Amino acid sequence: MGALDYLSNFCTVTSTRTKRKAMQTVDIKVRMDCDGCERRVKHAVTSLKGVKSVEVNRKQSRVIVTGYVDPNKVLKRVRSTGKTRAQFWPYIEQNLVYYPYASGAYDRRAPSGYVRNVVQAFPSSASSNAPAEEKFVSLFSDDNVNACSIM
C-alpha cells in the first residue's frame, strides 16, 4: 500500500500537495484502573488516521502510539475518552540521568527505573565544567616533567 500512495502523489494534478507527517512515537501517561479503561483508550487511539501500532501498559499507566500522527491530536483523543488528566510521558529512564536524586527528578509515583525529566538532573553547561577538566589535565604535563603537582 505504501508504494501505491507514493505513486499516487505523482499522478495527482492538485496545485498543493499535502506533506506527509513524519513517523513518530508518542508516549502518554494515562491512569487506567480496569480493562474497560484500557480498551476504551486503545480503541480511541487506533481509530486515528495514520496510527500504525498502539501499546498499552496499564501497570505503568502508559500508552505508546507509533505512526504518522500529530502528538497533540493523540493526546486530545485520549482526553476525549474521559481521561482528562492524561499528559505526555514526563519520565525518562534512570540510567540516562547523571543525578537521579536531584530535587524534582525523583518521583515516588514514577514507575520503577524511571525519574522525572528535569534540567537539574543533568550536569550544568560545558562552560562551567571546563575549568574543572582543565585542572585535571594540567596536573600531568608531558612537556614539563617537574610540573607534576601530585608529588
N, CA, C and O atoms as a GROMACS GRO file, in nm:
protein
  604
    1MET      N    1   0.082  -0.118   0.000
    1MET     CA    2   0.000   0.000   0.000
    1MET      C    3   0.087   0.125   0.000
    1MET      O    4   0.046   0.228  -0.054
    2GLY      N    5   0.206   0.119   0.059
    2GLY     CA    6   0.293   0.234   0.062
    2GLY      C    7   0.340   0.275  -0.076
    2GLY      O    8   0.353   0.393  -0.106
    3ALA      N    9   0.364   0.175  -0.162
    3ALA     CA   10   0.408   0.205  -0.298
    3ALA      C   11   0.296   0.273  -0.377
    3ALA      O   12   0.323   0.363  -0.457
    4LEU      N   13   0.172   0.231  -0.354
    4LEU     CA   14   0.059   0.293  -0.423
    4LEU      C   15   0.041   0.438  -0.380
    4LEU      O   16   0.014   0.525  -0.463
    5ASP      N   17   0.056   0.464  -0.252
    5ASP     CA   18   0.046   0.601  -0.203
    5ASP      C   19   0.157   0.688  -0.264
    5ASP      O   20   0.133   0.803  -0.301
    6TYR      N   21   0.275   0.633  -0.273
    6TYR     CA   22   0.389   0.706  -0.328
    6TYR      C   23   0.365   0.740  -0.475
    6TYR      O   24   0.390   0.852  -0.518
    7LEU      N   25   0.317   0.643  -0.551
    7LEU     CA   26   0.291   0.665  -0.693
    7LEU      C   27   0.172   0.758  -0.716
    7LEU      O   28   0.171   0.834  -0.812
    8SER      N   29   0.073   0.751  -0.627
    8SER     CA   30  -0.044   0.836  -0.644
    8SER      C   31  -0.009   0.984  -0.625
    8SER      O   32  -0.076   1.070  -0.682
    9ASN      N   33   0.096   1.014  -0.546
    9ASN     CA   34   0.138   1.154  -0.530
    9ASN      C   35   0.188   1.213  -0.661
    9ASN      O   36   0.174   1.333  -0.684
   10PHE      N   37   0.247   1.130  -0.747
   10PHE     CA   38   0.295   1.179  -0.876
   10PHE      C   39   0.182   1.196  -0.976
   10PHE      O   40   0.192   1.279  -1.066
   11CYS      N   41   0.075   1.120  -0.961
   11CYS     CA   42  -0.034   1.122  -1.058
   11CYS      C   43  -0.138   1.230  -1.029
   11CYS      O   44  -0.217   1.263  -1.117
   12THR      N   45  -0.139   1.285  -0.911
   12THR     CA   46  -0.238   1.386  -0.877
   12THR      C   47  -0.204   1.518  -0.946
   12THR      O   48  -0.087   1.550  -0.967
   13VAL      N   49  -0.309   1.593  -0.980
   13VAL     CA   50  -0.291   1.717  -1.052
   13VAL      C   51  -0.334   1.835  -0.964
   13VAL      O   52  -0.384   1.935  -1.015
   14THR      N   53  -0.315   1.824  -0.836
   14THR     CA   54  -0.352   1.933  -0.746
   14THR      C   55  -0.240   2.034  -0.740
   14THR      O   56  -0.123   2.002  -0.765
   15SER      N   57  -0.276   2.156  -0.707
   15SER     CA   58  -0.176   2.262  -0.703
   15SER      C   59  -0.088   2.251  -0.578
   15SER      O   60   0.030   2.287  -0.583
   16THR      N   61  -0.144   2.202  -0.468
   16THR     CA   62  -0.066   2.188  -0.347
   16THR      C   63  -0.073   2.043  -0.301
   16THR      O   64  -0.180   1.984  -0.290
   17ARG      N   65   0.041   1.987  -0.275
   17ARG     CA   66   0.047   1.851  -0.223
   17ARG      C   67   0.059   1.859  -0.072
   17ARG      O   68   0.131   1.943  -0.018
   18THR      N   69  -0.012   1.772  -0.006
   18THR     CA   70  -0.005   1.770   0.140
   18THR      C   71   0.123   1.698   0.180
   18THR      O   72   0.153   1.589   0.131
   19LYS      N   73   0.194   1.758   0.269
   19LYS     CA   74   0.317   1.698   0.317
   19LYS      C   75   0.282   1.593   0.422
   19LYS      O   76   0.208   1.621   0.516
   20ARG      N   77   0.335   1.474   0.405
   20ARG     CA   78   0.304   1.365   0.496
   20ARG      C   79   0.380   1.385   0.627
   20ARG      O   80   0.497   1.425   0.627
   21LYS      N   81   0.315   1.357   0.736
   21LYS     CA   82   0.378   1.369   0.866
   21LYS      C   83   0.486   1.264   0.881
   21LYS      O   84   0.480   1.157   0.820
   22ALA      N   85   0.584   1.294   0.962
   22ALA     CA   86   0.692   1.200   0.988
   22ALA      C   87   0.646   1.092   1.084
   22ALA      O   88   0.557   1.114   1.166
   23MET      N   89   0.708   0.975   1.072
   23MET     CA   90   0.678   0.865   1.164
   23MET      C   91   0.724   0.905   1.304
   23MET      O   92   0.838   0.946   1.323
   24GLN      N   93   0.634   0.894   1.402
   24GLN     CA   94   0.664   0.937   1.538
   24GLN      C   95   0.621   0.832   1.638
   24GLN      O   96   0.535   0.748   1.610
   25THR      N   97   0.681   0.838   1.754
   25THR     CA   98   0.637   0.758   1.867
   25THR      C   99   0.593   0.856   1.975
   25THR      O  100   0.672   0.940   2.019
   26VAL      N  101   0.469   0.844   2.018
   26VAL     CA  102   0.412   0.933   2.118
   26VAL      C  103   0.387   0.853   2.244
   26VAL      O  104   0.316   0.753   2.242
   27ASP      N  105   0.446   0.898   2.356
   27ASP     CA  106   0.425   0.834   2.486
   27ASP      C  107   0.332   0.922   2.567
   27ASP      O  108   0.353   1.042   2.580
   28ILE      N  109   0.228   0.860   2.623
   28ILE     CA  110   0.130   0.934   2.700
   28ILE      C  111   0.108   0.863   2.834
   28ILE      O  112   0.099   0.741   2.840
   29LYS      N  113   0.100   0.943   2.939
   29LYS     CA  114   0.072   0.889   3.073
   29LYS      C  115  -0.078   0.902   3.096
   29LYS      O  116  -0.133   1.012   3.099
   30VAL      N  117  -0.144   0.787   3.114
   30VAL     CA  118  -0.288   0.784   3.137
   30VAL      C  119  -0.316   0.686   3.251
   30VAL      O  120  -0.268   0.572   3.248
   31ARG      N  121  -0.390   0.728   3.348
   31ARG     CA  122  -0.424   0.638   3.457
   31ARG      C  123  -0.541   0.550   3.414
   31ARG      O  124  -0.648   0.601   3.380
   32MET      N  125  -0.519   0.419   3.415
   32MET     CA  126  -0.622   0.324   3.376
   32MET      C  127  -0.639   0.223   3.490
   32MET      O  128  -0.543   0.158   3.533
   33ASP      N  129  -0.762   0.211   3.538
   33ASP     CA  130  -0.788   0.125   3.653
   33ASP      C  131  -0.835  -0.015   3.616
   33ASP      O  132  -0.810  -0.110   3.689
   34CYS      N  133  -0.902  -0.028   3.503
   34CYS     CA  134  -0.964  -0.156   3.470
   34CYS      C  135  -0.946  -0.188   3.322
   34CYS      O  136  -0.890  -0.109   3.246
   35ASP      N  137  -0.994  -0.307   3.284
   35ASP     CA  138  -0.984  -0.347   3.144
   35ASP      C  139  -1.068  -0.257   3.053
   35ASP      O  140  -1.031  -0.233   2.938
   36GLY      N  141  -1.179  -0.207   3.105
   36GLY     CA  142  -1.265  -0.119   3.026
   36GLY      C  143  -1.195   0.011   2.990
   36GLY      O  144  -1.206   0.058   2.877
   37CYS      N  145  -1.124   0.068   3.086
   37CYS     CA  146  -1.048   0.192   3.058
   37CYS      C  147  -0.942   0.165   2.953
   37CYS      O  148  -0.924   0.243   2.859
   38GLU      N  149  -0.872   0.055   2.970
   38GLU     CA  150  -0.766   0.020   2.876
   38GLU      C  151  -0.821   0.000   2.736
   38GLU      O  152  -0.762   0.048   2.639
   39ARG      N  153  -0.933  -0.070   2.725
   39ARG     CA  154  -0.995  -0.097   2.595
   39ARG      C  155  -1.046   0.032   2.530
   39ARG      O  156  -1.031   0.051   2.410
   40ARG      N  157  -1.106   0.120   2.610
   40ARG     CA  158  -1.161   0.245   2.558
   40ARG      C  159  -1.050   0.336   2.502
   40ARG      O  160  -1.066   0.395   2.396
   41VAL      N  161  -0.939   0.346   2.576
   41VAL     CA  162  -0.828   0.430   2.531
   41VAL      C  163  -0.764   0.370   2.406
   41VAL      O  164  -0.734   0.442   2.311
   42LYS      N  165  -0.744   0.239   2.406
   42LYS     CA  166  -0.682   0.174   2.289
   42LYS      C  167  -0.769   0.190   2.165
   42LYS      O  168  -0.717   0.217   2.056
   43HIS      N  169  -0.899   0.172   2.179
   43HIS     CA  170  -0.990   0.184   2.064
   43HIS      C  171  -0.993   0.327   2.011
   43HIS      O  172  -0.995   0.349   1.890
   44ALA      N  173  -0.992   0.425   2.102
   44ALA     CA  174  -0.997   0.564   2.060
   44ALA      C  175  -0.872   0.603   1.982
   44ALA      O  176  -0.880   0.676   1.883
   45VAL      N  177  -0.757   0.554   2.026
   45VAL     CA  178  -0.632   0.591   1.961
   45VAL      C  179  -0.614   0.516   1.829
   45VAL      O  180  -0.564   0.574   1.732
   46THR      N  181  -0.653   0.389   1.824
   46THR     CA  182  -0.635   0.313   1.700
   46THR      C  183  -0.725   0.365   1.588
   46THR      O  184  -0.696   0.342   1.471
   47SER      N  185  -0.834   0.434   1.623
   47SER     CA  186  -0.923   0.487   1.520
   47SER      C  187  -0.869   0.613   1.453
   47SER      O  188  -0.925   0.660   1.354
   48LEU      N  189  -0.760   0.670   1.508
   48LEU     CA  190  -0.698   0.787   1.446
   48LEU      C  191  -0.633   0.749   1.314
   48LEU      O  192  -0.580   0.639   1.298
   49LYS      N  193  -0.637   0.841   1.220
   49LYS     CA  194  -0.576   0.818   1.089
   49LYS      C  195  -0.424   0.826   1.102
   49LYS      O  196  -0.372   0.920   1.162
   50GLY      N  197  -0.353   0.729   1.047
   50GLY     CA  198  -0.208   0.727   1.047
   50GLY      C  199  -0.145   0.646   1.157
   50GLY      O  200  -0.023   0.632   1.161
   51VAL      N  201  -0.224   0.590   1.248
   51VAL     CA  202  -0.171   0.511   1.358
   51VAL      C  203  -0.131   0.373   1.306
   51VAL      O  204  -0.211   0.304   1.243
   52LYS      N  205  -0.007   0.334   1.334
   52LYS     CA  206   0.041   0.202   1.292
   52LYS      C  207   0.032   0.100   1.405
   52LYS      O  208  -0.006  -0.014   1.381
   53SER      N  209   0.067   0.139   1.527
   53SER     CA  210   0.059   0.046   1.639
   53SER      C  211   0.030   0.121   1.768
   53SER      O  212   0.067   0.237   1.785
   54VAL      N  213  -0.038   0.051   1.858
   54VAL     CA  214  -0.071   0.107   1.990
   54VAL      C  215  -0.034   0.003   2.093
   54VAL      O  216  -0.074  -0.113   2.084
   55GLU      N  217   0.044   0.044   2.192
   55GLU     CA  218   0.084  -0.044   2.300
   55GLU      C  219   0.037   0.017   2.431
   55GLU      O  220   0.074   0.130   2.464
   56VAL      N  221  -0.043  -0.056   2.506
   56VAL     CA  222  -0.098  -0.007   2.632
   56VAL      C  223  -0.036  -0.087   2.746
   56VAL      O  224  -0.041  -0.210   2.745
   57ASN      N  225   0.021  -0.017   2.843
   57ASN     CA  226   0.078  -0.080   2.961
   57ASN      C  227   0.007  -0.023   3.083
   57ASN      O  228   0.039   0.087   3.129
   58ARG      N  229  -0.089  -0.099   3.134
   58ARG     CA  230  -0.171  -0.048   3.244
   58ARG      C  231  -0.091  -0.037   3.373
   58ARG      O  232  -0.117   0.052   3.454
   59LYS      N  233   0.006  -0.126   3.394
   59LYS     CA  234   0.084  -0.123   3.517
   59LYS      C  235   0.166   0.006   3.528
   59LYS      O  236   0.178   0.062   3.637
   60GLN      N  237   0.221   0.054   3.416
   60GLN     CA  238   0.297   0.179   3.416
   60GLN      C  239   0.209   0.300   3.386
   60GLN      O  240   0.258   0.413   3.389
   61SER      N  241   0.081   0.280   3.356
   61SER     CA  242  -0.010   0.388   3.315
   61SER      C  243   0.044   0.458   3.192
   61SER      O  244   0.052   0.581   3.187
   62ARG      N  245   0.082   0.379   3.093
   62ARG     CA  246   0.150   0.433   2.975
   62ARG      C  247   0.087   0.381   2.846
   62ARG      O  248   0.052   0.263   2.836
   63VAL      N  249   0.072   0.471   2.749
   63VAL     CA  250   0.023   0.435   2.616
   63VAL      C  251   0.129   0.481   2.516
   63VAL      O  252   0.168   0.598   2.516
   64ILE      N  253   0.175   0.389   2.431
   64ILE     CA  254   0.275   0.420   2.330
   64ILE      C  255   0.210   0.407   2.194
   64ILE      O  256   0.164   0.298   2.156
   65VAL      N  257   0.205   0.516   2.119
   65VAL     CA  258   0.142   0.520   1.987
   65VAL      C  259   0.252   0.546   1.883
   65VAL      O  260   0.330   0.640   1.896
   66THR      N  261   0.256   0.462   1.780
   66THR     CA  262   0.353   0.477   1.674
   66THR      C  263   0.279   0.495   1.542
   66THR      O  264   0.184   0.422   1.513
   67GLY      N  265   0.321   0.593   1.464
   67GLY     CA  266   0.258   0.615   1.335
   67GLY      C  267   0.282   0.756   1.285
   67GLY      O  268   0.361   0.832   1.340
   68TYR      N  269   0.210   0.787   1.178
   68TYR     CA  270   0.219   0.919   1.116
   68TYR      C  271   0.110   1.007   1.177
   68TYR      O  272   0.010   1.037   1.112
   69VAL      N  273   0.130   1.049   1.301
   69VAL     CA  274   0.028   1.120   1.376
   69VAL      C  275   0.085   1.248   1.436
   69VAL      O  276   0.207   1.265   1.449
   70ASP      N  277  -0.005   1.337   1.473
   70ASP     CA  278   0.031   1.459   1.545
   70ASP      C  279   0.017   1.429   1.695
   70ASP      O  280  -0.090   1.386   1.738
   71PRO      N  281   0.122   1.450   1.775
   71PRO     CA  282   0.115   1.417   1.918
   71PRO      C  283   0.001   1.488   1.991
   71PRO      O  284  -0.061   1.429   2.080
   72ASN      N  285  -0.028   1.612   1.955
   72ASN     CA  286  -0.136   1.685   2.023
   72ASN      C  287  -0.273   1.625   1.992
   72ASN      O  288  -0.361   1.624   2.077
   73LYS      N  289  -0.291   1.574   1.870
   73LYS     CA  290  -0.418   1.510   1.835
   73LYS      C  291  -0.436   1.379   1.911
   73LYS      O  292  -0.547   1.345   1.951
   74VAL      N  293  -0.326   1.306   1.930
   74VAL     CA  294  -0.334   1.181   2.006
   74VAL      C  295  -0.372   1.211   2.151
   74VAL      O  296  -0.459   1.145   2.208
   75LEU      N  297  -0.308   1.312   2.210
   75LEU     CA  298  -0.340   1.349   2.348
   75LEU      C  299  -0.484   1.396   2.360
   75LEU      O  300  -0.553   1.362   2.456
   76LYS      N  301  -0.530   1.473   2.262
   76LYS     CA  302  -0.670   1.521   2.264
   76LYS      C  303  -0.767   1.404   2.254
   76LYS      O  304  -0.870   1.404   2.322
   77ARG      N  305  -0.736   1.306   2.171
   77ARG     CA  306  -0.824   1.190   2.156
   77ARG      C  307  -0.828   1.107   2.284
   77ARG      O  308  -0.934   1.056   2.321
   78VAL      N  309  -0.714   1.093   2.352
   78VAL     CA  310  -0.712   1.019   2.479
   78VAL      C  311  -0.794   1.094   2.584
   78VAL      O  312  -0.867   1.031   2.661
   79ARG      N  313  -0.782   1.226   2.587
   79ARG     CA  314  -0.859   1.305   2.684
   79ARG      C  315  -1.009   1.300   2.654
   79ARG      O  316  -1.090   1.315   2.745
   80SER      N  317  -1.046   1.278   2.528
   80SER     CA  318  -1.188   1.272   2.493
   80SER      C  319  -1.255   1.146   2.546
   80SER      O  320  -1.378   1.137   2.548
   81THR      N  321  -1.176   1.047   2.590
   81THR     CA  322  -1.235   0.925   2.646
   81THR      C  323  -1.273   0.943   2.793
   81THR      O  324  -1.325   0.850   2.855
   82GLY      N  325  -1.248   1.059   2.848
   82GLY     CA  326  -1.280   1.084   2.988
   82GLY      C  327  -1.156   1.089   3.075
   82GLY      O  328  -1.166   1.114   3.195
   83LYS      N  329  -1.043   1.066   3.018
   83LYS     CA  330  -0.916   1.070   3.092
   83LYS      C  331  -0.857   1.210   3.079
   83LYS      O  332  -0.761   1.231   3.005
   84THR      N  333  -0.915   1.304   3.151
   84THR     CA  334  -0.879   1.445   3.136
   84THR      C  335  -0.741   1.476   3.194
   84THR      O  336  -0.682   1.579   3.161
   85ARG      N  337  -0.689   1.389   3.282
   85ARG     CA  338  -0.558   1.414   3.341
   85ARG      C  339  -0.445   1.353   3.260
   85ARG      O  340  -0.331   1.347   3.307
   86ALA      N  341  -0.475   1.306   3.140
   86ALA     CA  342  -0.371   1.248   3.055
   86ALA      C  343  -0.270   1.355   3.017
   86ALA      O  344  -0.306   1.471   2.998
   87GLN      N  345  -0.144   1.314   3.008
   87GLN     CA  346  -0.036   1.407   2.973
   87GLN      C  347   0.072   1.331   2.898
   87GLN      O  348   0.075   1.208   2.898
   88PHE      N  349   0.161   1.406   2.834
   88PHE     CA  350   0.273   1.342   2.769
   88PHE      C  351   0.361   1.275   2.874
   88PHE      O  352   0.366   1.321   2.988
   89TRP      N  353   0.428   1.168   2.836
   89TRP     CA  354   0.508   1.090   2.930
   89TRP      C  355   0.621   1.177   2.987
   89TRP      O  356   0.711   1.217   2.913
   90PRO      N  357   0.617   1.208   3.119
   90PRO     CA  358   0.714   1.301   3.176
   90PRO      C  359   0.841   1.236   3.227
   90PRO      O  360   0.928   1.305   3.281
   91TYR      N  361   0.855   1.103   3.212
   91TYR     CA  362   0.967   1.032   3.273
   91TYR      C  363   1.070   0.988   3.169
   91TYR      O  364   1.037   0.968   3.052
   92ILE      N  365   1.194   0.971   3.215
   92ILE     CA  366   1.298   0.912   3.132
   92ILE      C  367   1.364   0.802   3.216
   92ILE      O  368   1.348   0.799   3.338
   93GLU      N  369   1.436   0.714   3.151
   93GLU     CA  370   1.499   0.604   3.223
   93GLU      C  371   1.604   0.657   3.319
   93GLU      O  372   1.674   0.754   3.290
   94GLN      N  373   1.614   0.591   3.434
   94GLN     CA  374   1.701   0.638   3.540
   94GLN      C  375   1.849   0.631   3.500
   94GLN      O  376   1.928   0.714   3.545
   95ASN      N  377   1.887   0.534   3.417
   95ASN     CA  378   2.028   0.522   3.382
   95ASN      C  379   2.073   0.629   3.282
   95ASN      O  380   2.193   0.639   3.255
   96LEU      N  381   1.982   0.710   3.227
   96LEU     CA  382   2.018   0.817   3.136
   96LEU      C  383   2.043   0.950   3.207
   96LEU      O  384   2.082   1.048   3.144
   97VAL      N  385   2.021   0.953   3.338
   97VAL     CA  386   2.031   1.076   3.416
   97VAL      C  387   2.155   1.072   3.503
   97VAL      O  388   2.183   0.969   3.566
   98TYR      N  389   2.231   1.181   3.508
   98TYR     CA  390   2.351   1.187   3.590
   98TYR      C  391   2.318   1.195   3.739
   98TYR      O  392   2.383   1.129   3.820
   99TYR      N  393   2.218   1.273   3.775
   99TYR     CA  394   2.181   1.293   3.915
   99TYR      C  395   2.034   1.254   3.934
   99TYR      O  396   1.948   1.342   3.937
  100PRO      N  397   2.003   1.123   3.948
  100PRO     CA  398   1.863   1.082   3.956
  100PRO      C  399   1.791   1.126   4.083
  100PRO      O  400   1.668   1.128   4.086
  101TYR      N  401   1.866   1.162   4.188
  101TYR     CA  402   1.801   1.203   4.312
  101TYR      C  403   1.808   1.354   4.334
  101TYR      O  404   1.795   1.400   4.447
  102ALA      N  405   1.828   1.430   4.227
  102ALA     CA  406   1.825   1.576   4.235
  102ALA      C  407   1.683   1.620   4.268
  102ALA      O  408   1.587   1.548   4.243
  103SER      N  409   1.672   1.740   4.324
  103SER     CA  410   1.539   1.787   4.362
  103SER      C  411   1.451   1.800   4.239
  103SER      O  412   1.490   1.861   4.140
  104GLY      N  413   1.335   1.742   4.246
  104GLY     CA  414   1.241   1.747   4.136
  104GLY      C  415   1.253   1.630   4.041
  104GLY      O  416   1.159   1.602   3.966
  105ALA      N  417   1.365   1.560   4.040
  105ALA     CA  418   1.383   1.448   3.947
  105ALA      C  419   1.323   1.320   4.004
  105ALA      O  420   1.256   1.246   3.933
  106TYR      N  421   1.346   1.295   4.130
  106TYR     CA  422   1.295   1.173   4.191
  106TYR      C  423   1.147   1.188   4.220
  106TYR      O  424   1.105   1.284   4.286
  107ASP      N  425   1.068   1.095   4.171
  107ASP     CA  426   0.923   1.099   4.190
  107ASP      C  427   0.878   0.963   4.238
  107ASP      O  428   0.901   0.862   4.170
  108ARG      N  429   0.816   0.957   4.354
  108ARG     CA  430   0.773   0.828   4.409
  108ARG      C  431   0.664   0.764   4.326
  108ARG      O  432   0.648   0.642   4.330
  109ARG      N  433   0.589   0.843   4.252
  109ARG     CA  434   0.481   0.788   4.169
  109ARG      C  435   0.531   0.737   4.034
  109ARG      O  436   0.455   0.676   3.959
  110ALA      N  437   0.656   0.762   4.003
  110ALA     CA  438   0.712   0.717   3.876
  110ALA      C  439   0.726   0.564   3.877
  110ALA      O  440   0.750   0.506   3.983
  111PRO      N  441   0.713   0.499   3.762
  111PRO     CA  442   0.736   0.355   3.756
  111PRO      C  443   0.881   0.324   3.793
  111PRO      O  444   0.968   0.410   3.782
  112SER      N  445   0.906   0.203   3.837
  112SER     CA  446   1.041   0.167   3.878
  112SER      C  447   1.136   0.178   3.760
  112SER      O  448   1.104   0.135   3.649
  113GLY      N  449   1.253   0.236   3.785
  113GLY     CA  450   1.352   0.254   3.680
  113GLY      C  451   1.338   0.384   3.604
  113GLY      O  452   1.413   0.408   3.510
  114TYR      N  453   1.243   0.470   3.642
  114TYR     CA  454   1.220   0.597   3.573
  114TYR      C  455   1.227   0.712   3.673
  114TYR      O  456   1.193   0.697   3.790
  115VAL      N  457   1.272   0.828   3.624
  115VAL     CA  458   1.271   0.952   3.702
  115VAL      C  459   1.215   1.063   3.614
  115VAL      O  460   1.206   1.048   3.492
  116ARG      N  461   1.177   1.173   3.676
  116ARG     CA  462   1.123   1.285   3.601
  116ARG      C  463   1.230   1.351   3.516
  116ARG      O  464   1.347   1.355   3.555
  117ASN      N  465   1.192   1.401   3.402
  117ASN     CA  466   1.283   1.467   3.310
  117ASN      C  467   1.292   1.614   3.349
  117ASN      O  468   1.210   1.695   3.305
  118VAL      N  469   1.391   1.650   3.430
  118VAL     CA  470   1.410   1.788   3.474
  118VAL      C  471   1.552   1.832   3.442
  118VAL      O  472   1.641   1.749   3.423
  119VAL      N  473   1.572   1.962   3.436
  119VAL     CA  474   1.702   2.018   3.398
  119VAL      C  475   1.806   1.992   3.506
  119VAL      O  476   1.923   1.970   3.474
  120GLN      N  477   1.767   1.993   3.635
  120GLN     CA  478   1.862   1.978   3.743
  120GLN      C  479   1.927   1.839   3.746
  120GLN      O  480   2.031   1.821   3.810
  121ALA      N  481   1.868   1.741   3.677
  121ALA     CA  482   1.921   1.606   3.680
  121ALA      C  483   2.038   1.588   3.585
  121ALA      O  484   2.104   1.484   3.587
  122PHE      N  485   2.065   1.687   3.502
  122PHE     CA  486   2.175   1.679   3.408
  122PHE      C  487   2.287   1.773   3.452
  122PHE      O  488   2.260   1.872   3.519
  123PRO      N  489   2.411   1.744   3.416
  123PRO     CA  490   2.520   1.834   3.456
  123PRO      C  491   2.504   1.970   3.390
  123PRO      O  492   2.442   1.983   3.285
  124SER      N  493   2.561   2.070   3.453
  124SER     CA  494   2.548   2.206   3.400
  124SER      C  495   2.622   2.218   3.268
  124SER      O  496   2.688   2.123   3.224
  125SER      N  497   2.612   2.333   3.206
  125SER     CA  498   2.666   2.354   3.072
  125SER      C  499   2.817   2.329   3.067
  125SER      O  500   2.883   2.325   3.171
  126ALA      N  501   2.869   2.312   2.948
  126ALA     CA  502   3.010   2.277   2.928
  126ALA      C  503   3.104   2.388   2.975
  126ALA      O  504   3.218   2.362   3.012
  127SER      N  505   3.056   2.511   2.972
  127SER     CA  506   3.144   2.622   3.011
  127SER      C  507   3.179   2.615   3.159
  127SER      O  508   3.291   2.651   3.196
  128SER      N  509   3.088   2.572   3.244
  128SER     CA  510   3.120   2.564   3.386
  128SER      C  511   3.199   2.439   3.419
  128SER      O  512   3.268   2.436   3.520
  129ASN      N  513   3.191   2.334   3.336
  129ASN     CA  514   3.267   2.213   3.359
  129ASN      C  515   3.410   2.224   3.306
  129ASN      O  516   3.498   2.150   3.350
  130ALA      N  517   3.433   2.313   3.214
  130ALA     CA  518   3.565   2.325   3.150
  130ALA      C  519   3.676   2.357   3.250
  130ALA      O  520   3.781   2.293   3.241
  131PRO      N  521   3.661   2.450   3.344
  131PRO     CA  522   3.771   2.478   3.436
  131PRO      C  523   3.809   2.356   3.520
  131PRO      O  524   3.928   2.336   3.546
  132ALA      N  525   3.713   2.276   3.564
  132ALA     CA  526   3.744   2.158   3.644
  132ALA      C  527   3.822   2.057   3.560
  132ALA      O  528   3.916   1.995   3.610
  133GLU      N  529   3.784   2.039   3.435
  133GLU     CA  530   3.856   1.947   3.348
  133GLU      C  531   3.996   1.998   3.319
  133GLU      O  532   4.091   1.919   3.312
  134GLU      N  533   4.010   2.128   3.304
  134GLU     CA  534   4.142   2.184   3.278
  134GLU      C  535   4.234   2.164   3.398
  134GLU      O  536   4.354   2.145   3.381
  135LYS      N  537   4.179   2.166   3.519
  135LYS     CA  538   4.261   2.143   3.637
  135LYS      C  539   4.318   2.002   3.636
  135LYS      O  540   4.435   1.981   3.668
  136PHE      N  541   4.235   1.904   3.599
  136PHE     CA  542   4.282   1.766   3.597
  136PHE      C  543   4.383   1.744   3.486
  136PHE      O  544   4.478   1.668   3.504
  137VAL      N  545   4.364   1.808   3.374
  137VAL     CA  546   4.456   1.792   3.261
  137VAL      C  547   4.591   1.857   3.294
  137VAL      O  548   4.695   1.806   3.254
  138SER      N  549   4.589   1.967   3.366
  138SER     CA  550   4.714   2.037   3.396
  138SER      C  551   4.793   1.972   3.509
  138SER      O  552   4.906   2.013   3.535
  139LEU      N  553   4.737   1.873   3.577
  139LEU     CA  554   4.813   1.806   3.683
  139LEU      C  555   4.933   1.733   3.626
  139LEU      O  556   5.040   1.733   3.686
  140PHE      N  557   4.917   1.672   3.511
  140PHE     CA  558   5.024   1.597   3.447
  140PHE      C  559   5.061   1.666   3.315
  140PHE      O  560   4.973   1.695   3.234
  141SER      N  561   5.188   1.691   3.296
  141SER     CA  562   5.233   1.758   3.175
  141SER      C  563   5.350   1.680   3.117
  141SER      O  564   5.449   1.654   3.185
  142ASP      N  565   5.338   1.644   2.990
  142ASP     CA  566   5.448   1.575   2.923
  142ASP      C  567   5.560   1.673   2.888
  142ASP      O  568   5.675   1.633   2.872
  143ASP      N  569   5.526   1.799   2.875
  143ASP     CA  570   5.625   1.899   2.837
  143ASP      C  571   5.720   1.931   2.952
  143ASP      O  572   5.840   1.946   2.932
  144ASN      N  573   5.665   1.942   3.072
  144ASN     CA  574   5.745   1.975   3.188
  144ASN      C  575   5.727   1.867   3.293
  144ASN      O  576   5.624   1.862   3.361
  145VAL      N  577   5.826   1.780   3.306
  145VAL     CA  578   5.813   1.666   3.397
  145VAL      C  579   5.815   1.708   3.543
  145VAL      O  580   5.768   1.634   3.629
  146ASN      N  581   5.868   1.825   3.573
  146ASN     CA  582   5.872   1.872   3.711
  146ASN      C  583   5.742   1.942   3.751
  146ASN      O  584   5.728   1.988   3.865
  147ALA      N  585   5.646   1.950   3.658
  147ALA     CA  586   5.522   2.021   3.684
  147ALA      C  587   5.416   1.934   3.749
  147ALA      O  588   5.304   1.980   3.773
  148CYS      N  589   5.448   1.811   3.778
  148CYS     CA  590   5.350   1.721   3.840
  148CYS      C  591   5.320   1.772   3.980
  148CYS      O  592   5.408   1.773   4.066
  149SER      N  593   5.196   1.813   4.004
  149SER     CA  594   5.163   1.874   4.133
  149SER      C  595   5.122   1.771   4.237
  149SER      O  596   5.099   1.808   4.352
  150ILE      N  597   5.112   1.645   4.201
  150ILE     CA  598   5.074   1.543   4.298
  150ILE      C  599   5.193   1.507   4.385
  150ILE      O  600   5.177   1.485   4.505
  151MET      N  601   5.313   1.502   4.328
  151MET     CA  602   5.432   1.460   4.404
  151MET      C  603   5.480   1.575   4.482
  151MET      O  604   5.580   1.563   4.554
   0.00000   0.00000   0.00000
